[in-house]
């Protein structure tokens, strides 16, 4: 489903280049649950942003299915991303001044889904995540675990093929973290591909493969 | 005190640290306070600043006030009676505006002055002999008039000249004293020079020559008004005795007025006296100027309000940035008062610095204001100064501004709920604050729209005035003035010369008709007379109905382009005095001969200008026009034969070609006949119209300036708020982009936010304008206060500016890199 060939990423540092990723080649198959691990500063988040097509400043080849992302214009990339990818963030990144319901609606509104359909989809997801009772609350009225639950719900709402999660449990209690990981597992079982960055071996155990990064290099 | 100094030091350091914020705040305030200071200096000149003479508070203008409360001038004989019979004034002076032809200076010691021959028209006063004594002026050199010099007619040809004339024309040579100058071709001895800056009894008129009334016949050879009680053309000013209040003085002078009304009912029936502050000829002029400056003051206060809103908004933004710091201070035990005071110190410091910058700016704006002089040949001086009253005004405004507009942000900032501020979460108070900021922008846009509408309306009014029919045809027509009487011409030779001139001018190619008049319409001239219609009962004295008048020569109506609607023009017989015919205007006919057909009705009717005078017969009725000001209501007007009057002649020429092309040949024809004659005011009639458009143009350009200022300040305001909001929303934008928003979505989102504020503001502003512009009605000459073109045009302009002001922060938002925005984890 995703194939990266010799991805290189650097930041200019004076006249020199500061490499963050070196010749990274990986393949992620449909239905996999992959964990990216490595020490702080290894380039994990960077790699995730490249996969998520937020970052366009890199060299190498990136195939999403049969599509050569590295040859595409940013606008077309955004379209592929919107159709296929959902994000979950370490600090949830819910919008403070919107209710749970409205937060869930955002991705749909950017995908030109009609109002009536949006209602139906959001209703379904609220149901599925068991947060119907919270739909009119604001994020600061929720606990961290509940907020991340909404974060995951928001990631899946547009029905992506793959979910990218950067330390989704980093800010949570272990018990709350467990809840989120089990949620991921369930989504994975239902067919969604999942790529997470994590520091925790426990969390990595939910997945079926680990990619190790150190100083920008792949390690096995 | 010590804490105040400490607060000041802190505030200062903090401002230095964020220069961008300080510059925008200070600049906004400087513009606002500068504009207010400048306009206040105008109000100060009219309302507060006394004449620059000793004990000015005891000087009062003594006005004759008629039945309708309209103030007017006095006759010489009435003046003398008031002067000699009253018991409340230590002295009463009188003055009359006069033009003179000045030439020559025979100085035995030889000087830089010009020698005789080239005459120059100068403006001056004829004054009572006690003029300078009542004012209390000490001459720069020489002396002032002695009592003998205004006692017997034509025995003491003496003059006092102004400092500036002395410098300009006589090189400041002290030898001028006791030397002769030629006024109207007659020798006058200069006895003194006024001190620099002295302007006598008027605020905006600077006379160059003062001559005693006793010499009147040399100054106005053709006019003999001093012995006619009905001829009211002097302005009088008195100095109240110490301890006399102006109410007492007025009551006492009214007793004299009542005596005079009893003794001379034909001229004085109904005469009342009203005392007003001196300096503006008649209270009407002062009140008119006051009305305009009050309106300007109100509008310019709105500009300041907009500027202050910028200040408040910037302070609120800073308060938000500092909410964590303030929360920490509060949590470690600072009192709220203490912190509010510290924040207020900062805003007052900003306001005072802004105020000082504004005062500097005001000096420059005042220069611009002074440049807005009417295009008249009268020596008008606008002495606008930043004096102590203006300084006090500006400083008070600054401090109030600082306290008032600093207080709300300071109260807001010290009221955060501690927990969320410390947790760095967007709290309820943060939300409230951004709501407050938005309302400020809404208010700002509303007020600037109001100002822009006012500006738009006055510009429309100006446009309208330009197309208004003045009752004559300004196209293909030109004018110039000369005064043969000042050149020493007697009646017969003068008349002959004029006939020759007109013949030669008529013979020039491109000239259709030419005529003479002593009254150019729309030139700030007023000639009037009482009207006593034969066979109609009329009131007498001050109560008699009146009409404006002009003396006009042959072919006048053809030359100026005013159609005769009934009857005929004036003929040579009328000019020669063999028949006594006049032409009146439609309003005259309607006023005195109402009925189905007033124009026809009026023909053949007779009236007098004094109860026992010789009658005039109405020979024709001409189309109505504008005579004093272009915006005036229709007035009754009568055209008398100019006859052989040589004074104040204006030539009016109708051309078949562009008037500019024949202008110089006409002037040279005149100079061929009389090389020494000063020919002044040479201009096309269209140029002449500029004078009457001046008030409208001045108001329109001032309001346009206010409007643009308001627009600029509001643009800064909305730009600031949107930039700040975009900066605050960086993370949100990043999230939205990560969730699928395109750059265009983000752009639209920010623009929509800005436009929403603008739309609310504009709706409010339009509603306010709809109600408030009615207050401007008397500046609008025939343009509706709700003129659609002005409202729509201005809204479009403001909308456009708002879009541009939002576009920059919006495109900055669209450039947010989600990777970086989301990195703040
Ligand atoms: N804008 C930038 N300019 C220069 N260097 C950068 C920039 N952004 C990231 N880096 C560097 O790239 C490297 C990789 O960063 P990245 O965020 O991918 O690390 P990470 O593996 O996610 O670390 P952590 O586990 O702490 O989140 C780091 O050394 C970081 O300093
Ligand atoms: Mg990371």
Coordinates of C-alpha atoms and ligand atoms in Angstrom, one line a residue, chain A residues 44-46 90 166-167 197 199, chain B residues 823, ligand 2:
Chain A
X44 CA 10.1 9.5 13.8
X45 CA 7.7 12.4 13.6
X46 CA 9.4 13.6 10.5
X90 CA -0.1 13.3 21.0
X166 CA 2.2 10.3 16.6
X167 CA 2.6 9.1 20.2
X197 CA 5.0 6.3 16.7
X199 CA 8.2 4.9 22.9
Chain B
X823 CA 5.2 20.7 16.5
Ligands
LIG2 MG1 8.2 13.1 17.6

